[in-house]
Short mmCIF file of C-alpha atoms and ligand atoms in Angstrom, two decimals:
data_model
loop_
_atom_site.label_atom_id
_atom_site.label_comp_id
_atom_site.label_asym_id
_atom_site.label_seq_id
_atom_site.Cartn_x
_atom_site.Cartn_y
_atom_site.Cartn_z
CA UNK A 1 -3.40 21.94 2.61
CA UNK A 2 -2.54 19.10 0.53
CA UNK A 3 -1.19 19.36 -3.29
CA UNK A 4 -2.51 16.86 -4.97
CA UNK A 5 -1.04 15.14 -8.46
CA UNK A 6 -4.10 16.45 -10.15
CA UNK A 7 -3.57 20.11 -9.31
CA UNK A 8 -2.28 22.35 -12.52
CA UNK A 9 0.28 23.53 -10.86
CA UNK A 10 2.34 20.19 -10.61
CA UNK A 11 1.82 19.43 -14.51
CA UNK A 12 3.17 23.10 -14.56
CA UNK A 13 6.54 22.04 -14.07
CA UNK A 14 9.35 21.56 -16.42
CA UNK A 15 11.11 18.76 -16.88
CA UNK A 16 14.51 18.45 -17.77
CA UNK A 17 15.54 15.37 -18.01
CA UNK A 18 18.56 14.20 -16.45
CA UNK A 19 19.32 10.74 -18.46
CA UNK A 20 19.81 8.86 -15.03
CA UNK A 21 19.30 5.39 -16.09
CA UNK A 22 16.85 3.00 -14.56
CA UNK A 23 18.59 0.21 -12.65
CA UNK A 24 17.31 -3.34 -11.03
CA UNK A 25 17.69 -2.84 -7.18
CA UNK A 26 16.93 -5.29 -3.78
CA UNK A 27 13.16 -4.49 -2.60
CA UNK A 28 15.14 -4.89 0.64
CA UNK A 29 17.76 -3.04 1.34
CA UNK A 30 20.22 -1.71 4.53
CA UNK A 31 20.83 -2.92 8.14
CA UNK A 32 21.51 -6.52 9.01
CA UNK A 33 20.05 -7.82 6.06
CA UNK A 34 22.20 -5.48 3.48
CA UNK A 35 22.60 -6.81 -0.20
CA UNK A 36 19.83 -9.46 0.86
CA UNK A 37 17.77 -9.56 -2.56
CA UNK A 38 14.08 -10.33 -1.67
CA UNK A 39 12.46 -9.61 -5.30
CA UNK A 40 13.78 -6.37 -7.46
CA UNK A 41 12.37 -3.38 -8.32
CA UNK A 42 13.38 -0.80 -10.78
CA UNK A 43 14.08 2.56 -9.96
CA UNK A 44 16.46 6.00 -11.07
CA UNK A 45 20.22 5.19 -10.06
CA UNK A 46 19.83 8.86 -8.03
CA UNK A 47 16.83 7.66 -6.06
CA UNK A 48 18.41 4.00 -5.40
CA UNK A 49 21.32 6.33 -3.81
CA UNK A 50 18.74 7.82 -1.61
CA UNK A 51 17.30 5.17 -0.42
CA UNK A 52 21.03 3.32 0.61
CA UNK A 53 21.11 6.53 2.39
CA UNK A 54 18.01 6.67 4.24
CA UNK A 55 18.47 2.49 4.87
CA UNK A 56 21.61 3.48 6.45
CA UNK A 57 20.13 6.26 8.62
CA UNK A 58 17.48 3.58 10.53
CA UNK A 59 19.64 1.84 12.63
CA UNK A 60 17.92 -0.90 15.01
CA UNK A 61 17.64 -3.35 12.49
CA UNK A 62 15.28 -1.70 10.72
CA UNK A 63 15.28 -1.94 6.70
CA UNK A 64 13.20 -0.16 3.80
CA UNK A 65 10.71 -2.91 2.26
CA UNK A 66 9.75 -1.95 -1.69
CA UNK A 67 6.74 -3.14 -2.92
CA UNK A 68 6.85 -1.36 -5.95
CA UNK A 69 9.30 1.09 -8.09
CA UNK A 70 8.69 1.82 -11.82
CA UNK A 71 5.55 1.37 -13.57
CA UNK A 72 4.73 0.94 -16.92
CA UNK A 73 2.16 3.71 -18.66
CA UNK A 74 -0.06 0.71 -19.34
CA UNK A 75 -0.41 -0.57 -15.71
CA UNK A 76 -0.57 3.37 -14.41
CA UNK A 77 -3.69 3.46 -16.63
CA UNK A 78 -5.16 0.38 -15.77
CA UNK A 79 -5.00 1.66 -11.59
CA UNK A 80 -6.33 5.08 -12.74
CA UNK A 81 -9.37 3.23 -14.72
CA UNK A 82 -10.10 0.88 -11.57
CA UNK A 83 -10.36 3.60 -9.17
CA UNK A 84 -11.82 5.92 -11.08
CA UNK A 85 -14.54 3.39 -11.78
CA UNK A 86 -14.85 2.28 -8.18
CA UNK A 87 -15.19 6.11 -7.49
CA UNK A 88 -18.08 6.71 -9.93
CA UNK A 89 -20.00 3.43 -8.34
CA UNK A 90 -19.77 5.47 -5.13
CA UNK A 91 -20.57 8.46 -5.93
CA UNK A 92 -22.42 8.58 -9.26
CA UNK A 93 -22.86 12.59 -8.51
CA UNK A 94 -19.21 13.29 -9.28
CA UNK A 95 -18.79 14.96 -12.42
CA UNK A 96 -15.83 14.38 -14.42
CA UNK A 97 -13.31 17.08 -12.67
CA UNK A 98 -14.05 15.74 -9.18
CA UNK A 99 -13.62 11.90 -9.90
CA UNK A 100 -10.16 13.13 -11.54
CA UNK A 101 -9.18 15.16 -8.57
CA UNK A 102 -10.43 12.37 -6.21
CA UNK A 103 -8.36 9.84 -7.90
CA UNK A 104 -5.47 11.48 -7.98
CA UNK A 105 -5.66 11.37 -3.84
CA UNK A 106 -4.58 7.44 -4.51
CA UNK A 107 -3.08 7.46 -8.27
CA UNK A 108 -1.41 9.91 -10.21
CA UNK A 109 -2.62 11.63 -13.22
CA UNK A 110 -0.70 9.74 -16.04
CA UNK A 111 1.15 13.11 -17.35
CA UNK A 112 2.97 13.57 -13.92
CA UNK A 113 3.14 10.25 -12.96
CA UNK A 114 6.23 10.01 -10.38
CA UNK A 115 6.54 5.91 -10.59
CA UNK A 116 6.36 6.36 -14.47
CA UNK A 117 9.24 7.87 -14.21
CA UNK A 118 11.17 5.88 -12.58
CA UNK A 119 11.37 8.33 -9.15
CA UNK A 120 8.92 6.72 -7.29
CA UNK A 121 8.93 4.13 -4.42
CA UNK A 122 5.89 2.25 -2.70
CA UNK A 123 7.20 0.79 0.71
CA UNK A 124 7.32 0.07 4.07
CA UNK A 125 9.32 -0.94 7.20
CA UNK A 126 10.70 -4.35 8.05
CA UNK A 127 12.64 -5.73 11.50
CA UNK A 128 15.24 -7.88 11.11
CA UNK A 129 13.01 -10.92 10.61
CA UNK A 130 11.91 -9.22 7.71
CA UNK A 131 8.48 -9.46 9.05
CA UNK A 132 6.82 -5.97 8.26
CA UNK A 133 5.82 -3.31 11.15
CA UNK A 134 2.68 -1.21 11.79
CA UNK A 135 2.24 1.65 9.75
CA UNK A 136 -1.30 2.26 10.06
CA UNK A 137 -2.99 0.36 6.82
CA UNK A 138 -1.81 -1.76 4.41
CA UNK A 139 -0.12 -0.54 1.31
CA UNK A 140 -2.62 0.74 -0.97
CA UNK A 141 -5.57 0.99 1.14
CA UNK A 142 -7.74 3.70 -0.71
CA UNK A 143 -9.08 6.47 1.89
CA UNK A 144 -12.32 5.07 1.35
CA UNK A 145 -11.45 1.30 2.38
CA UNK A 146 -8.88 3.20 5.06
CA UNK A 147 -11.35 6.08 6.32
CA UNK A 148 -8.42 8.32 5.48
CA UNK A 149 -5.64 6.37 7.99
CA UNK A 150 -3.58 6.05 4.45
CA UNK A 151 -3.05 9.53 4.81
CA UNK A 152 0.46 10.13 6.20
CA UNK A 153 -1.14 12.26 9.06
CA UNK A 154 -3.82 10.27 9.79
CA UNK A 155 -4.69 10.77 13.57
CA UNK A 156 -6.75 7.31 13.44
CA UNK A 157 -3.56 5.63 13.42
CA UNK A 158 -2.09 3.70 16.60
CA UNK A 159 0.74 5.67 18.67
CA UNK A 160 2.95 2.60 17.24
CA UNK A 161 1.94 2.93 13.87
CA UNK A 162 2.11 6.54 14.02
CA UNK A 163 5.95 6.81 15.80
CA UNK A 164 6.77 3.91 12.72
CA UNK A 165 5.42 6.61 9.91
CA UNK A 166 7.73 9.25 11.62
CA UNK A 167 10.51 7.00 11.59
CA UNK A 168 10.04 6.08 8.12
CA UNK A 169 9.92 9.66 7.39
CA UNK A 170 12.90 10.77 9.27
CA UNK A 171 15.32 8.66 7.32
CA UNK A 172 13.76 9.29 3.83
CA UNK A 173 13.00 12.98 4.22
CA UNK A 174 16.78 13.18 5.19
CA UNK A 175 17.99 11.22 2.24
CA UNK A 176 16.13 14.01 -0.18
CA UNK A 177 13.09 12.45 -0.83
CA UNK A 178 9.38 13.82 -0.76
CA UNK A 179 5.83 12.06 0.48
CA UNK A 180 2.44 12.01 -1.10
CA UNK A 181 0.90 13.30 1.70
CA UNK A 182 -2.46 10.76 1.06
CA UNK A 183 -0.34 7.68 1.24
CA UNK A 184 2.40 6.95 3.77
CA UNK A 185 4.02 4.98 1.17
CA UNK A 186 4.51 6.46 -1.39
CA UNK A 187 7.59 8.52 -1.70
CA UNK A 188 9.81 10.30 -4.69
CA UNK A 189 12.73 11.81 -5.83
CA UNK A 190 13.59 14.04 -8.92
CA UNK A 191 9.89 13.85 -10.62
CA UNK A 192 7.32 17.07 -10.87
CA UNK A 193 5.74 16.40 -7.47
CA UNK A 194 9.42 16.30 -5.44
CA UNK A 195 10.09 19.56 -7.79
CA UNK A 196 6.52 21.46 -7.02
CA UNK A 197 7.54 20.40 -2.91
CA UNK A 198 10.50 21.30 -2.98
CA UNK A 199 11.05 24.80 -4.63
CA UNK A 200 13.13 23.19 -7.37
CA UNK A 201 13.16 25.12 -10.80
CA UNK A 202 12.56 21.73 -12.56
CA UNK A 203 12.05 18.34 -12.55
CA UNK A 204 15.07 16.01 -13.38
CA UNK A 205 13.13 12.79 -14.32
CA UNK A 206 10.01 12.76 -16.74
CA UNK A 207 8.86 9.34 -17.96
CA UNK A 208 10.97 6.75 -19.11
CA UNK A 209 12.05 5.87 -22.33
CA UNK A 210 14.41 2.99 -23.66
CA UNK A 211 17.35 5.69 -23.90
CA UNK A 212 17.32 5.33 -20.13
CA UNK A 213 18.09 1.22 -19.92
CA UNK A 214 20.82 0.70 -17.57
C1 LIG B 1 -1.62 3.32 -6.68
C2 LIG B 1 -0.63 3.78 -5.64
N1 LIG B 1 0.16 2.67 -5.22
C3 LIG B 1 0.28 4.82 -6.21
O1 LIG B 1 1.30 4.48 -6.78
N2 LIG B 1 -0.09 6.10 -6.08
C4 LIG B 1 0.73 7.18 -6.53
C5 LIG B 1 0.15 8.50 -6.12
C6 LIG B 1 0.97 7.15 -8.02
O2 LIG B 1 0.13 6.72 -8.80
O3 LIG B 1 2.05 7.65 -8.41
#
């Protein structure tokens, strides 16, 4: 059973704040092709840790690709209002409650929004060449444009693309952080989601502020 961002019980828990700052960091990191900068994204010092770590733990070349870290409110807003929209054209049965629960399989509820804080990563794999592997979709394909392969267990996956998810997974479940189980990308450390997964009393990053400018 998945938890999705939308369920009460992941708005349920408390944040405390740890004042990690936010710090600029390669989108490409580990391997071969360590310290390489290929754009920047901005992310929690303790999650860029995590994600030396898990770079470290690939071996075979193989490097983390970000395509995304934090997020402003504004843009989070902006996704939820496309989707939501696009979800409404589809199915103008929906009431209110459903398109918000359906939404929050592909974006997160503002309130517990994991890249709005700073402790959130969108990314894949990349060889040596830097040219990216098969995981099954492209970032951000919606389960509807998808027919549910974003899903991290998708079964209508190749066996490639499906040993390349596991992979992934290996070296960033090991490094600490947690999936959102309805995109294979999407991964987190320290926000309400990796808290609510992981047993943790609280969460150690809420959104970000200025106080948390590197
Ligand atoms: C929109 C997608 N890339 C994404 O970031 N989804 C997660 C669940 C989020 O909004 O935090």
């Amino acid at each position: 059973m998945v938890l999705l961002l939308s369920d009460p019980r992941v708005a349920q828990v408390p944040v405390a704040d740890c004042g990690d700052p936010v710090i600029s960091f390669p989108a490409v990191i580990g391997g071969s092709i360590s310290g390489a900068v290929d754009g920047v994204v901005r992310v929690r010092r303790g999650l860029a840790a995590r994600l030396v770590e898990a770079a470290m733990s690939l071996g075979d070349g193989l490097s983390p690709k970000i395509i995304e870290g934090h997020r402003s409110a504004h843009a989070q807003l902006r996704i939820i209002d496309t989707y939501a929209t696009e979800l409404r054209r589809l199915h103008p049965e929906l009431d209110r409650a459903e398109v918000t629960r359906l939404s929050s399989r592909f974006v997160a509820p503002l309130g517990v929004a994991p890249h709005v804080a700073g402790a959130a990563v969108d990314l894949t794999l990349v060889g040596p060449d830097l040219e990216e592997l098969d995981l099954g979709t492209p970032i951000n394909a919606t389960p509807e444009q998808s027919a549910g392969a974003c899903y991290f267990a998708a079964t209508n996956i190749s066996a490639q693309a499906r040993a390349n998810r596991d992979r992934l997974a290996a070296a960033l479940s090991g490094a600490g952080l947690v999936n959102y189980p309805t995109e294979w990308w999407h991964w987190s450390y320290g926000d309400r989601y990796w808290a609510a997964m992981g047993g943790h009393s609280h969460a150690i990053y809420g959104a970000i502020t200025e106080a948390h400018a590197a």
